[in-house]
mmCIF file of N, CA and C in Angstrom:
data_model
loop_
_atom_site.group_PDB
_atom_site.id
_atom_site.type_symbol
_atom_site.label_atom_id
_atom_site.label_comp_id
_atom_site.label_asym_id
_atom_site.label_seq_id
_atom_site.Cartn_x
_atom_site.Cartn_y
_atom_site.Cartn_z
ATOM 1 N N GLN A 1 14.804 -1.130 30.778
ATOM 2 C CA GLN A 1 13.795 -0.220 31.178
ATOM 3 C C GLN A 1 13.129 -0.158 32.590
ATOM 4 N N VAL A 2 13.441 0.747 33.033
ATOM 5 C CA VAL A 2 13.013 0.907 34.627
ATOM 6 C C VAL A 2 11.477 1.114 34.804
ATOM 7 N N GLN A 3 11.023 0.331 35.506
ATOM 8 C CA GLN A 3 9.658 0.498 36.065
ATOM 9 C C GLN A 3 9.323 0.416 37.350
ATOM 10 N N LEU A 4 8.396 1.275 38.031
ATOM 11 C CA LEU A 4 8.027 1.265 39.158
ATOM 12 C C LEU A 4 6.497 1.191 39.316
ATOM 13 N N VAL A 5 6.040 0.092 39.754
ATOM 14 C CA VAL A 5 4.718 -0.208 39.745
ATOM 15 C C VAL A 5 4.029 -0.321 41.230
ATOM 16 N N GLU A 6 3.103 0.707 41.561
ATOM 17 C CA GLU A 6 2.596 0.664 42.784
ATOM 18 C C GLU A 6 1.194 -0.138 42.854
ATOM 19 N N SER A 7 0.901 -0.504 43.914
ATOM 20 C CA SER A 7 -0.558 -1.372 44.175
ATOM 21 C C SER A 7 -0.829 -0.992 45.684
ATOM 22 N N GLY A 8 -2.197 -1.443 45.935
ATOM 23 C CA GLY A 8 -2.632 -1.220 47.186
ATOM 24 C C GLY A 8 -3.549 -0.149 47.421
ATOM 25 N N GLY A 9 -3.848 0.595 46.498
ATOM 26 C CA GLY A 9 -4.546 1.796 46.736
ATOM 27 C C GLY A 9 -5.977 1.381 46.832
ATOM 28 N N GLY A 10 -7.097 2.285 47.241
ATOM 29 C CA GLY A 10 -8.344 1.942 47.274
ATOM 30 C C GLY A 10 -9.363 2.984 48.113
ATOM 31 N N LEU A 11 -10.496 2.630 48.186
ATOM 32 C CA LEU A 11 -11.548 3.417 49.078
ATOM 33 C C LEU A 11 -11.647 3.104 50.479
ATOM 34 N N VAL A 12 -11.430 3.861 51.368
ATOM 35 C CA VAL A 12 -11.457 3.377 52.764
ATOM 36 C C VAL A 12 -12.257 4.543 53.678
ATOM 37 N N GLN A 13 -12.491 4.287 54.822
ATOM 38 C CA GLN A 13 -13.198 5.198 55.688
ATOM 39 C C GLN A 13 -12.026 5.904 56.629
ATOM 40 N N ALA A 14 -12.463 7.081 57.109
ATOM 41 C CA ALA A 14 -11.416 7.862 58.053
ATOM 42 C C ALA A 14 -11.183 6.781 59.159
ATOM 43 N N GLY A 15 -9.984 6.754 59.618
ATOM 44 C CA GLY A 15 -9.627 5.801 60.673
ATOM 45 C C GLY A 15 -9.019 4.573 60.121
ATOM 46 N N ASP A 16 -9.196 4.257 58.893
ATOM 47 C CA ASP A 16 -8.898 2.910 58.461
ATOM 48 C C ASP A 16 -7.296 2.875 58.171
ATOM 49 N N SER A 17 -6.855 1.852 57.937
ATOM 50 C CA SER A 17 -5.523 1.451 57.502
ATOM 51 C C SER A 17 -5.293 1.012 56.032
ATOM 52 N N LEU A 18 -4.388 1.264 55.364
ATOM 53 C CA LEU A 18 -4.177 0.840 54.025
ATOM 54 C C LEU A 18 -2.497 0.492 53.882
ATOM 55 N N ARG A 19 -2.186 -0.371 53.091
ATOM 56 C CA ARG A 19 -0.745 -0.582 52.805
ATOM 57 C C ARG A 19 -0.624 -0.475 51.243
ATOM 58 N N LEU A 20 0.377 0.526 50.926
ATOM 59 C CA LEU A 20 0.791 0.531 49.601
ATOM 60 C C LEU A 20 2.251 -0.113 49.130
ATOM 61 N N SER A 21 2.208 -0.848 48.067
ATOM 62 C CA SER A 21 3.613 -1.588 47.701
ATOM 63 C C SER A 21 3.848 -0.782 46.281
ATOM 64 N N CYS A 22 5.431 -0.988 46.152
ATOM 65 C CA CYS A 22 5.664 -0.575 44.919
ATOM 66 C C CYS A 22 6.958 -1.433 44.577
ATOM 67 N N VAL A 23 6.621 -2.153 43.419
ATOM 68 C CA VAL A 23 7.759 -3.013 42.835
ATOM 69 C C VAL A 23 8.622 -2.509 41.862
ATOM 70 N N ALA A 24 9.805 -2.483 42.048
ATOM 71 C CA ALA A 24 10.721 -1.883 40.987
ATOM 72 C C ALA A 24 11.407 -2.987 40.005
ATOM 73 N N SER A 25 11.684 -2.524 38.791
ATOM 74 C CA SER A 25 12.334 -3.428 37.975
ATOM 75 C C SER A 25 13.134 -2.747 36.965
ATOM 76 N N GLY A 26 14.176 -3.252 36.503
ATOM 77 C CA GLY A 26 15.154 -2.542 35.443
ATOM 78 C C GLY A 26 16.066 -1.825 36.066
ATOM 79 N N LEU A 27 16.400 -1.962 37.408
ATOM 80 C CA LEU A 27 17.451 -0.989 37.977
ATOM 81 C C LEU A 27 18.025 -1.801 39.254
ATOM 82 N N THR A 28 19.308 -1.545 39.690
ATOM 83 C CA THR A 28 19.734 -2.091 40.975
ATOM 84 C C THR A 28 18.967 -1.402 42.225
ATOM 85 N N PHE A 29 18.059 -2.251 42.622
ATOM 86 C CA PHE A 29 17.098 -1.414 43.748
ATOM 87 C C PHE A 29 18.005 -0.886 44.856
ATOM 88 N N SER A 30 19.054 -1.641 45.266
ATOM 89 C CA SER A 30 19.799 -1.349 46.615
ATOM 90 C C SER A 30 20.594 0.004 46.289
ATOM 91 N N ASN A 31 20.551 0.262 45.200
ATOM 92 C CA ASN A 31 21.467 1.558 44.912
ATOM 93 C C ASN A 31 20.377 2.703 44.876
ATOM 94 N N TYR A 32 19.296 2.655 45.060
ATOM 95 C CA TYR A 32 18.242 3.807 45.109
ATOM 96 C C TYR A 32 17.604 3.978 46.564
ATOM 97 N N ALA A 33 17.546 5.180 46.799
ATOM 98 C CA ALA A 33 16.564 5.716 48.009
ATOM 99 C C ALA A 33 15.384 5.755 47.169
ATOM 100 N N MET A 34 14.295 5.477 48.089
ATOM 101 C CA MET A 34 12.909 5.377 47.691
ATOM 102 C C MET A 34 12.006 6.291 48.261
ATOM 103 N N GLY A 35 10.992 6.923 47.642
ATOM 104 C CA GLY A 35 10.146 8.001 48.222
ATOM 105 C C GLY A 35 8.733 7.771 47.919
ATOM 106 N N TRP A 36 7.773 8.082 48.707
ATOM 107 C CA TRP A 36 6.520 8.209 48.269
ATOM 108 C C TRP A 36 6.052 9.647 48.314
ATOM 109 N N PHE A 37 5.387 10.128 47.124
ATOM 110 C CA PHE A 37 4.735 11.247 47.160
ATOM 111 C C PHE A 37 3.158 11.210 46.831
ATOM 112 N N ARG A 38 2.340 12.280 47.133
ATOM 113 C CA ARG A 38 1.036 12.113 46.737
ATOM 114 C C ARG A 38 0.683 13.385 46.030
ATOM 115 N N GLN A 39 -0.474 13.353 45.303
ATOM 116 C CA GLN A 39 -1.043 14.561 44.619
ATOM 117 C C GLN A 39 -2.651 14.574 44.799
ATOM 118 N N ALA A 40 -3.099 15.466 45.368
ATOM 119 C CA ALA A 40 -4.492 15.698 45.536
ATOM 120 C C ALA A 40 -4.936 16.652 44.352
ATOM 121 N N PRO A 41 -6.242 16.381 44.118
ATOM 122 C CA PRO A 41 -6.796 17.138 43.083
ATOM 123 C C PRO A 41 -6.722 18.854 43.139
ATOM 124 N N GLY A 42 -6.149 19.404 42.234
ATOM 125 C CA GLY A 42 -5.827 20.821 42.158
ATOM 126 C C GLY A 42 -4.777 21.217 43.052
ATOM 127 N N LYS A 43 -4.105 20.345 43.682
ATOM 128 C CA LYS A 43 -2.817 20.700 44.309
ATOM 129 C C LYS A 43 -1.416 20.004 43.784
ATOM 130 N N GLU A 44 -0.419 20.801 44.163
ATOM 131 C CA GLU A 44 0.966 20.103 43.831
ATOM 132 C C GLU A 44 1.289 18.963 44.433
ATOM 133 N N ARG A 45 2.011 18.104 43.735
ATOM 134 C CA ARG A 45 2.742 16.755 44.245
ATOM 135 C C ARG A 45 3.514 17.235 45.447
ATOM 136 N N GLU A 46 3.277 16.524 46.691
ATOM 137 C CA GLU A 46 3.882 16.792 47.905
ATOM 138 C C GLU A 46 4.654 15.504 48.417
ATOM 139 N N PHE A 47 5.687 15.561 49.231
ATOM 140 C CA PHE A 47 6.557 14.602 49.675
ATOM 141 C C PHE A 47 5.627 13.899 50.958
ATOM 142 N N VAL A 48 5.767 12.563 50.876
ATOM 143 C CA VAL A 48 5.107 11.949 52.092
ATOM 144 C C VAL A 48 6.168 11.165 52.915
ATOM 145 N N ALA A 49 7.110 10.461 52.387
ATOM 146 C CA ALA A 49 8.148 9.625 53.069
ATOM 147 C C ALA A 49 9.109 9.136 52.274
ATOM 148 N N ALA A 50 10.409 8.982 52.585
ATOM 149 C CA ALA A 50 11.433 8.471 51.955
ATOM 150 C C ALA A 50 12.329 7.452 52.801
ATOM 151 N N VAL A 51 12.921 6.832 52.255
ATOM 152 C CA VAL A 51 13.781 5.743 52.968
ATOM 153 C C VAL A 51 14.989 5.613 52.253
ATOM 154 N N SER A 52 16.226 5.343 53.044
ATOM 155 C CA SER A 52 17.447 5.296 52.435
ATOM 156 C C SER A 52 17.726 4.049 51.762
ATOM 157 N N ARG A 53 18.848 3.711 51.255
ATOM 158 C CA ARG A 53 19.145 2.487 50.401
ATOM 159 C C ARG A 53 18.935 1.294 51.264
ATOM 160 N N THR A 54 19.512 1.382 52.348
ATOM 161 C CA THR A 54 19.625 0.022 53.062
ATOM 162 C C THR A 54 18.306 0.025 53.918
ATOM 163 N N GLY A 55 17.562 0.997 54.076
ATOM 164 C CA GLY A 55 16.154 1.053 54.912
ATOM 165 C C GLY A 55 16.717 1.413 56.320
ATOM 166 N N ALA A 56 17.896 1.966 56.441
ATOM 167 C CA ALA A 56 18.287 2.259 58.052
ATOM 168 C C ALA A 56 17.753 3.613 58.345
ATOM 169 N N SER A 57 17.435 4.431 57.397
ATOM 170 C CA SER A 57 17.047 5.689 57.709
ATOM 171 C C SER A 57 15.793 6.113 57.084
ATOM 172 N N THR A 58 14.775 6.889 57.648
ATOM 173 C CA THR A 58 13.605 7.325 57.114
ATOM 174 C C THR A 58 13.374 8.691 57.240
ATOM 175 N N GLN A 59 12.281 9.250 56.449
ATOM 176 C CA GLN A 59 12.198 10.655 56.633
ATOM 177 C C GLN A 59 10.444 10.765 56.371
ATOM 178 N N TYR A 60 10.027 11.463 56.938
ATOM 179 C CA TYR A 60 8.436 11.831 56.849
ATOM 180 C C TYR A 60 7.912 13.234 56.717
ATOM 181 N N ALA A 61 6.776 13.567 56.067
ATOM 182 C CA ALA A 61 6.163 14.852 56.166
ATOM 183 C C ALA A 61 5.683 14.934 57.508
ATOM 184 N N ASP A 62 5.690 16.155 57.861
ATOM 185 C CA ASP A 62 4.821 16.401 59.429
ATOM 186 C C ASP A 62 3.455 15.863 59.162
ATOM 187 N N SER A 63 2.875 15.949 58.163
ATOM 188 C CA SER A 63 1.407 15.713 58.175
ATOM 189 C C SER A 63 1.050 14.160 58.370
ATOM 190 N N VAL A 64 2.156 13.389 58.120
ATOM 191 C CA VAL A 64 1.965 11.808 58.243
ATOM 192 C C VAL A 64 2.810 11.163 59.194
ATOM 193 N N LYS A 65 3.459 12.045 59.911
ATOM 194 C CA LYS A 65 4.579 11.554 61.002
ATOM 195 C C LYS A 65 3.711 10.836 62.308
ATOM 196 N N GLY A 66 3.961 9.609 62.430
ATOM 197 C CA GLY A 66 3.399 8.835 63.421
ATOM 198 C C GLY A 66 2.156 8.268 62.946
ATOM 199 N N ARG A 67 1.824 8.405 61.681
ATOM 200 C CA ARG A 67 0.662 7.418 61.127
ATOM 201 C C ARG A 67 1.114 6.647 59.942
ATOM 202 N N PHE A 68 2.145 7.057 59.189
ATOM 203 C CA PHE A 68 2.645 6.380 57.997
ATOM 204 C C PHE A 68 3.979 5.723 58.466
ATOM 205 N N THR A 69 4.390 4.550 57.824
ATOM 206 C CA THR A 69 5.691 3.929 57.947
ATOM 207 C C THR A 69 5.937 3.420 56.704
ATOM 208 N N ILE A 70 7.234 3.800 56.286
ATOM 209 C CA ILE A 70 7.717 3.490 54.996
ATOM 210 C C ILE A 70 8.782 2.500 55.285
ATOM 211 N N SER A 71 8.870 1.596 54.563
ATOM 212 C CA SER A 71 9.897 0.210 54.786
ATOM 213 C C SER A 71 10.074 -0.375 53.205
ATOM 214 N N ARG A 72 11.208 -1.017 53.323
ATOM 215 C CA ARG A 72 11.629 -1.588 51.784
ATOM 216 C C ARG A 72 12.330 -2.960 52.423
ATOM 217 N N ASP A 73 12.191 -3.806 51.006
ATOM 218 C CA ASP A 73 12.830 -5.077 51.094
ATOM 219 C C ASP A 73 13.663 -5.399 49.846
ATOM 220 N N ASN A 74 14.860 -5.071 50.098
ATOM 221 C CA ASN A 74 15.801 -5.141 49.097
ATOM 222 C C ASN A 74 15.960 -6.502 48.441
ATOM 223 N N ALA A 75 15.582 -7.631 48.804
ATOM 224 C CA ALA A 75 15.543 -8.995 48.278
ATOM 225 C C ALA A 75 14.258 -9.011 47.483
ATOM 226 N N LYS A 76 13.493 -8.279 47.554
ATOM 227 C CA LYS A 76 12.038 -8.253 46.684
ATOM 228 C C LYS A 76 11.927 -7.140 45.868
ATOM 229 N N ASP A 77 12.969 -6.116 45.876
ATOM 230 C CA ASP A 77 12.795 -4.731 45.094
ATOM 231 C C ASP A 77 11.369 -4.354 45.386
ATOM 232 N N THR A 78 11.281 -3.963 46.667
ATOM 233 C CA THR A 78 9.799 -3.430 47.119
ATOM 234 C C THR A 78 9.977 -2.421 48.076
ATOM 235 N N VAL A 79 9.336 -1.376 47.901
ATOM 236 C CA VAL A 79 9.225 -0.617 48.918
ATOM 237 C C VAL A 79 7.614 -0.352 49.205
ATOM 238 N N SER A 80 7.264 -0.338 50.709
ATOM 239 C CA SER A 80 6.038 -0.180 51.139
ATOM 240 C C SER A 80 5.595 1.131 51.991
ATOM 241 N N LEU A 81 4.293 1.318 52.048
ATOM 242 C CA LEU A 81 3.946 2.457 52.781
ATOM 243 C C LEU A 81 2.660 2.133 53.578
ATOM 244 N N GLN A 82 3.041 1.900 54.850
ATOM 245 C CA GLN A 82 1.851 1.551 55.851
ATOM 246 C C GLN A 82 1.206 2.873 56.218
ATOM 247 N N MET A 83 -0.123 2.896 56.059
ATOM 248 C CA MET A 83 -0.803 4.134 56.342
ATOM 249 C C MET A 83 -1.829 3.573 57.480
ATOM 250 N N SER A 84 -2.060 4.407 58.466
ATOM 251 C CA SER A 84 -2.991 4.057 59.544
ATOM 252 C C SER A 84 -3.582 5.475 59.806
ATOM 253 N N SER A 85 -4.590 5.338 60.660
ATOM 254 C CA SER A 85 -5.372 6.349 61.214
ATOM 255 C C SER A 85 -5.662 7.489 59.905
ATOM 256 N N LEU A 86 -6.209 7.042 58.828
ATOM 257 C CA LEU A 86 -6.190 7.855 57.481
ATOM 258 C C LEU A 86 -7.359 8.689 57.870
ATOM 259 N N LYS A 87 -7.070 10.043 57.175
ATOM 260 C CA LYS A 87 -8.009 11.091 57.176
ATOM 261 C C LYS A 87 -8.327 11.533 55.923
ATOM 262 N N PRO A 88 -9.432 12.140 55.674
ATOM 263 C CA PRO A 88 -9.901 12.570 54.320
ATOM 264 C C PRO A 88 -8.965 13.282 53.507
ATOM 265 N N GLU A 89 -7.973 14.052 54.386
ATOM 266 C CA GLU A 89 -7.132 14.910 53.741
ATOM 267 C C GLU A 89 -5.966 14.109 53.042
ATOM 268 N N ASP A 90 -5.739 12.696 53.435
ATOM 269 C CA ASP A 90 -4.886 11.928 52.921
ATOM 270 C C ASP A 90 -5.400 11.413 51.452
ATOM 271 N N THR A 91 -6.740 11.849 51.014
ATOM 272 C CA THR A 91 -6.940 11.512 49.747
ATOM 273 C C THR A 91 -6.023 11.982 48.723
ATOM 274 N N ALA A 92 -5.597 11.207 47.788
ATOM 275 C CA ALA A 92 -4.593 11.788 46.661
ATOM 276 C C ALA A 92 -4.349 10.541 45.958
ATOM 277 N N VAL A 93 -3.591 10.785 44.708
ATOM 278 C CA VAL A 93 -2.875 9.759 43.996
ATOM 279 C C VAL A 93 -1.561 9.570 44.720
ATOM 280 N N TYR A 94 -1.037 8.334 44.867
ATOM 281 C CA TYR A 94 -0.006 8.278 45.546
ATOM 282 C C TYR A 94 0.994 7.606 44.538
ATOM 283 N N TYR A 95 2.398 7.977 44.704
ATOM 284 C CA TYR A 95 3.373 7.746 43.731
ATOM 285 C C TYR A 95 4.655 7.263 44.513
ATOM 286 N N CYS A 96 5.313 6.280 43.891
ATOM 287 C CA CYS A 96 6.484 6.049 44.516
ATOM 288 C C CYS A 96 7.507 6.342 43.475
ATOM 289 N N ALA A 97 9.037 6.555 44.052
ATOM 290 C CA ALA A 97 9.809 7.286 42.951
ATOM 291 C C ALA A 97 11.171 6.677 43.586
ATOM 292 N N ALA A 98 12.125 6.789 42.765
ATOM 293 C CA ALA A 98 13.435 6.331 42.953
ATOM 294 C C ALA A 98 14.502 7.328 42.743
ATOM 295 N N ASN A 99 15.418 7.363 43.599
ATOM 296 C CA ASN A 99 16.339 8.395 43.508
ATOM 297 C C ASN A 99 18.034 7.732 43.769
ATOM 298 N N TYR A 100 18.814 7.890 42.860
ATOM 299 C CA TYR A 100 20.113 7.389 42.927
ATOM 300 C C TYR A 100 20.845 7.718 44.152
ATOM 301 N N MET A 101 21.112 6.665 45.002
ATOM 302 C CA MET A 101 21.994 7.028 46.250
ATOM 303 C C MET A 101 21.401 7.835 47.377
ATOM 304 N N VAL A 102 20.727 8.798 47.040
ATOM 305 C CA VAL A 102 20.584 9.911 48.151
ATOM 306 C C VAL A 102 19.066 10.015 48.406
ATOM 307 N N ARG A 103 18.718 9.753 49.788
ATOM 308 C CA ARG A 103 17.310 9.952 50.449
ATOM 309 C C ARG A 103 17.117 11.360 50.407
ATOM 310 N N THR A 104 15.955 11.764 50.045
ATOM 311 C CA THR A 104 15.664 13.178 49.941
ATOM 312 C C THR A 104 13.990 13.367 49.836
ATOM 313 N N ASP A 105 13.612 14.575 50.290
ATOM 314 C CA ASP A 105 12.110 14.989 50.196
ATOM 315 C C ASP A 105 11.948 15.861 48.945
ATOM 316 N N MET A 106 13.068 16.010 48.121
ATOM 317 C CA MET A 106 12.861 16.737 46.864
ATOM 318 C C MET A 106 12.393 16.336 45.516
ATOM 319 N N ALA A 107 11.222 16.373 45.323
ATOM 320 C CA ALA A 107 10.590 15.447 43.974
ATOM 321 C C ALA A 107 11.559 15.767 42.855
ATOM 322 N N LEU A 108 12.092 16.905 42.629
ATOM 323 C CA LEU A 108 12.949 17.191 41.382
ATOM 324 C C LEU A 108 14.019 16.211 41.389
ATOM 325 N N LYS A 109 14.594 15.767 42.586
ATOM 326 C CA LYS A 109 15.700 14.882 42.528
ATOM 327 C C LYS A 109 15.571 13.450 42.101
ATOM 328 N N TYR A 110 14.348 13.122 41.942
ATOM 329 C CA TYR A 110 13.934 11.632 41.899
ATOM 330 C C TYR A 110 14.126 11.390 40.225
ATOM 331 N N ASN A 111 14.814 10.150 40.024
ATOM 332 C CA ASN A 111 14.956 9.875 38.719
ATOM 333 C C ASN A 111 13.763 8.996 38.053
ATOM 334 N N TYR A 112 13.218 8.377 38.690
ATOM 335 C CA TYR A 112 12.159 7.342 38.287
ATOM 336 C C TYR A 112 10.874 7.449 38.928
ATOM 337 N N TRP A 113 9.796 7.429 38.411
ATOM 338 C CA TRP A 113 8.400 7.644 38.998
ATOM 339 C C TRP A 113 7.683 6.488 38.445
ATOM 340 N N GLY A 114 6.643 5.916 39.375
ATOM 341 C CA GLY A 114 5.428 5.051 38.991
ATOM 342 C C GLY A 114 4.227 5.887 38.573
ATOM 343 N N GLN A 115 3.356 4.993 38.092
ATOM 344 C CA GLN A 115 2.209 5.885 37.566
ATOM 345 C C GLN A 115 1.142 6.030 38.658
ATOM 346 N N GLY A 116 1.255 5.792 39.779
ATOM 347 C CA GLY A 116 0.523 6.109 40.836
ATOM 348 C C GLY A 116 -0.664 5.187 41.116
ATOM 349 N N THR A 117 -1.323 5.248 42.453
ATOM 350 C CA THR A 117 -2.135 4.388 42.829
ATOM 351 C C THR A 117 -3.261 5.613 43.759
ATOM 352 N N GLN A 118 -4.711 5.273 43.491
ATOM 353 C CA GLN A 118 -5.544 6.272 43.995
ATOM 354 C C GLN A 118 -5.848 5.794 45.402
ATOM 355 N N VAL A 119 -5.583 6.722 46.468
ATOM 356 C CA VAL A 119 -6.150 6.437 47.772
ATOM 357 C C VAL A 119 -7.387 7.454 48.135
ATOM 358 N N THR A 120 -8.531 7.059 48.511
ATOM 359 C CA THR A 120 -9.575 7.903 48.751
ATOM 360 C C THR A 120 -10.138 7.488 50.263
ATOM 361 N N VAL A 121 -10.082 8.501 50.999
ATOM 362 C CA VAL A 121 -10.671 8.187 52.384
ATOM 363 C C VAL A 121 -11.844 9.094 52.688
ATOM 364 N N SER A 122 -12.908 8.406 52.897
ATOM 365 C CA SER A 122 -14.225 8.932 53.090
ATOM 366 C C SER A 122 -14.369 9.306 54.425
ATOM 367 N N SER A 123 -15.305 10.362 54.858
ATOM 368 C CA SER A 123 -15.274 10.675 56.159
ATOM 369 C C SER A 123 -16.529 10.245 56.897
#
């Protein structure tokens, strides 16, 4: 049974930093590209960042480029999202997701999803 468990969310102020983590189990982690998505109230789920299976290549949404960094540790089956210079518009539930082999920004391509962690940024 595949599980993706996110952690690290919380309430922060604008300009603060936060680090999200996602631990995977039940799959061969190094076979999966990993992504982070987010969904704000009343909005559709949107792509945030993705990392290839080896960690060699990354991809970011324009809205977070230069502020967020995605990374992975295949020895620990973990993917992280370091978020800095947070803005109120970053408020959302953040989800990690796993896609077999291919890094992509398309949510429909992802095979497995976590339950999400809430990030709230106050102004």
